[in-house]
XYZ file of C-alpha atoms in Angstrom:
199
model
C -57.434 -55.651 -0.225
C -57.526 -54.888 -3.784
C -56.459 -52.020 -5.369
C -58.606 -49.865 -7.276
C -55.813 -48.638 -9.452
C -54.005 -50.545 -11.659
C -50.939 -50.868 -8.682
C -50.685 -54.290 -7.503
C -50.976 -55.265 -4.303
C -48.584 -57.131 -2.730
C -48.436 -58.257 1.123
C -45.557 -59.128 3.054
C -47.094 -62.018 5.635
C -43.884 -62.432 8.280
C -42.751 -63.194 11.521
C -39.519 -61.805 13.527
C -38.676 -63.197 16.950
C -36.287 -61.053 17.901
C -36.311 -57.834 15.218
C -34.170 -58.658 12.819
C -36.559 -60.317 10.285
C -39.208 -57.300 10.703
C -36.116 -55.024 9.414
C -35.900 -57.420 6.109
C -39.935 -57.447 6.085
C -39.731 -53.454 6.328
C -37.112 -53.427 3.779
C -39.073 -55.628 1.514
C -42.533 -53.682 2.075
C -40.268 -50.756 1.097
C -39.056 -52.087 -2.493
C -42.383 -53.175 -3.422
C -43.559 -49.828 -2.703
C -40.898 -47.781 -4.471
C -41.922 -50.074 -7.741
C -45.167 -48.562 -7.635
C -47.463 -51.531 -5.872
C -49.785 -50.732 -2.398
C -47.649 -53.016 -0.151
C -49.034 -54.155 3.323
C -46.983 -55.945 6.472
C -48.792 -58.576 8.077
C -47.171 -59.749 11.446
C -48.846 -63.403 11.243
C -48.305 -64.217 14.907
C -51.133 -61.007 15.442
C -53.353 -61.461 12.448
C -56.541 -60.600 12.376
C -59.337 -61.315 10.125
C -59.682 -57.945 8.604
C -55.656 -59.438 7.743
C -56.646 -62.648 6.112
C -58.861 -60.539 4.410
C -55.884 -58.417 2.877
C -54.172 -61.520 2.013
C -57.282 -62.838 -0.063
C -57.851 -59.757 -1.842
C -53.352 -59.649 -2.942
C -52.297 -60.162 -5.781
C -48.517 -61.282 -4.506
C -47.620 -62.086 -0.681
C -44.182 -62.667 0.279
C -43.768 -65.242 3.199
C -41.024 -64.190 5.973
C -39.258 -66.045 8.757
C -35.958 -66.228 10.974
C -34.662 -69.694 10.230
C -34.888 -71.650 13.521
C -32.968 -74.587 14.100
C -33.563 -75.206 10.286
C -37.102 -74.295 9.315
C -39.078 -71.379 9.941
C -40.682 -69.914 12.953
C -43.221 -72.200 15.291
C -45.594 -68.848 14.501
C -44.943 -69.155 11.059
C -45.448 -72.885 10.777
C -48.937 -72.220 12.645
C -49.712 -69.448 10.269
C -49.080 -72.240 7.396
C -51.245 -74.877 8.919
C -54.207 -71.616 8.904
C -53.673 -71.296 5.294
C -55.265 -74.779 4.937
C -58.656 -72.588 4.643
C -57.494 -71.529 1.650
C -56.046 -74.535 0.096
C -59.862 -76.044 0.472
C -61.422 -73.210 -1.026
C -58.331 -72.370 -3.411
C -58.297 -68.481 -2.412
C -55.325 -67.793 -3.227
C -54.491 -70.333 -6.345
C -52.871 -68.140 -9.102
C -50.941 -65.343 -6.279
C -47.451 -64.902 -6.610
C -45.256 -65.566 -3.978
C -42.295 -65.396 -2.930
C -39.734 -65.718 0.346
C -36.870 -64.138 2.895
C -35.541 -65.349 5.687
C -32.893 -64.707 8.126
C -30.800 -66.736 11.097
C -27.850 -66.069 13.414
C -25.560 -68.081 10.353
C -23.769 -67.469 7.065
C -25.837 -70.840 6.599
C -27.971 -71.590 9.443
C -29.625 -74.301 7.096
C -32.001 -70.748 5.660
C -32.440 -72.989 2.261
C -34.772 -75.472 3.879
C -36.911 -72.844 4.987
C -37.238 -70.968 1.841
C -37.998 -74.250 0.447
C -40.673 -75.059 3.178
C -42.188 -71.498 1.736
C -41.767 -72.885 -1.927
C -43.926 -76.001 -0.558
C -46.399 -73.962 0.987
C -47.088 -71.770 -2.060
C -47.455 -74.822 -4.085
C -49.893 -76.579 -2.128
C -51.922 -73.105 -2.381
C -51.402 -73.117 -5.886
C -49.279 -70.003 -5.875
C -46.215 -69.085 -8.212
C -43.379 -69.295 -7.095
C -40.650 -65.846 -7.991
C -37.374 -66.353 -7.231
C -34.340 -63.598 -6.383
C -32.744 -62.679 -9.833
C -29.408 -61.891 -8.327
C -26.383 -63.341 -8.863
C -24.444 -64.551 -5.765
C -22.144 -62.240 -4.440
C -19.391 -61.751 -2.227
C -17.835 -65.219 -4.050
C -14.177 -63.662 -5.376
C -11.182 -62.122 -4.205
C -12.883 -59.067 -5.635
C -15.951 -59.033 -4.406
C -17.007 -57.373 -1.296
C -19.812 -58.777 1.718
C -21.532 -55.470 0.556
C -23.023 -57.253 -2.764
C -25.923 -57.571 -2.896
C -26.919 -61.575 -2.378
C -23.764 -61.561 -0.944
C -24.545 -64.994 0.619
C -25.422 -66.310 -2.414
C -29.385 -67.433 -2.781
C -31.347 -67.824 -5.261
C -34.992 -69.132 -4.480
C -35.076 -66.110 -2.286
C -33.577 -63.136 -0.107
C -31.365 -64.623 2.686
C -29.954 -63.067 5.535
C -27.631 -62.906 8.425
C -27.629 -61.228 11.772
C -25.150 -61.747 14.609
C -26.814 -63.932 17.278
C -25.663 -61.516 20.240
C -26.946 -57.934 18.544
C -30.026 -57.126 18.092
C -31.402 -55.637 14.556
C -29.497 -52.432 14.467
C -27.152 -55.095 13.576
C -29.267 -56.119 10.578
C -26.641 -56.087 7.320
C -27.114 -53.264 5.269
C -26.469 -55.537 1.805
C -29.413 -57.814 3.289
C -31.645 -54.793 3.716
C -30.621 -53.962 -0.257
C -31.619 -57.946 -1.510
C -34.332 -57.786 0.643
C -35.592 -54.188 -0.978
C -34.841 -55.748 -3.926
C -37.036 -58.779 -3.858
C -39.689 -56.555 -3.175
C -38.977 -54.624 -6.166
C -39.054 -57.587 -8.245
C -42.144 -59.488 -6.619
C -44.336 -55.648 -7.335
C -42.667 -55.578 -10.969
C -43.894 -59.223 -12.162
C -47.444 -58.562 -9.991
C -47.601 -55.382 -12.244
C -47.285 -57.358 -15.475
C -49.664 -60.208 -13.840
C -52.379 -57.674 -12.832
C -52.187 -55.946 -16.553
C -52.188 -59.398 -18.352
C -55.166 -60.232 -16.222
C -56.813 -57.301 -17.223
C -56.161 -57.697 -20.829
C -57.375 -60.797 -20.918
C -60.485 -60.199 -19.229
């Protein structure tokens, strides 16, 4: 729900199958918090009403999924088709959004699900923030410790060995991931006080 201070509220609307993407969704929750906005994890395979509610009353919500075999999670996808509520009534026209995802692969084909997010947001009439990092981990310098280390841009990507489960979770990851949610609760800040000036 809506804050009654001027912090935005942002909402981090995931789903991990097997705990790796809930440490990213954590991670992200985190950033956004440390960057001053009231920041709320939503499993979406459990939501409840009172949850839908949350999401209608943010001002940002950040989509999460593990990338499976090249899109996101069946939960996810039949969070999406819910959504369609709110693409009638346009609830959530004007949020930001943005995206993270994670899969067993440097690859794993994770673009085509942060673009299925991208889609998604745009059908709800949602803007889009991307991850302001430069790739990493792309010279004989650099290290797999930089952050966006496997190079993303439309959002935070991530990779977890297949076999482990998400103590395994890369600690660079965990830093992009922190960081989107820095960056989604800085822009939501600057939204919420435009808004208000405006009004």
């Amino acid at each position: 729900m809506r804050s009654t201070t001027n912090s935005p509220v942002v909402s981090i609307a995931y789903h991990s199958g097997y705990g790796h993407t809930v440490v990213l969704a954590e991670a992200v929750r985190d950033g956004a918090a440390q960057a001053g906005a009231v920041a709320h994890l939503i499993r979406v395979d459990e939501i409840t009403e009172e949850q839908w509610s949350v999401l209608d009353g943010s001002d940002a919500i950040i989509f999460g999924s593990p990338t499976y075999m090249g899109t996101a999670s069946g939960a996810f996808h039949a969070f999406a088709e819910a959504t369609s509520k709110r693409f009638l009534s346009g609830a959530w026209r004007d949020k930001l959004a943005a995206g993270f995802t994670n899969s067993g692969s440097k690859s794993g084909d994770k673009l085509h699900t942060l673009q299925f997010f991208t889609v998604l947001a745009a059908q709800l009439g949602m803007l889009w923030i991307g991850l302001d990092l430069p790739p990493g981990w792309n010279t004989s310098q650099a290290s797999e410790n930089d952050l966006n280390r496997l190079g993303f841009s439309l959002g935070a990507a991530a990779q977890s060995p297949a076999d482990l489960g998400a103590e395994a979770a890369h600690k660079a990851d965990i830093a992009t991931a922190e960081h989107l949610g820095r960056r989604v609760a800085h822009i939501a800040a600057k939204f919420v006080a435009g808004q208000a000036a405006a009004a």
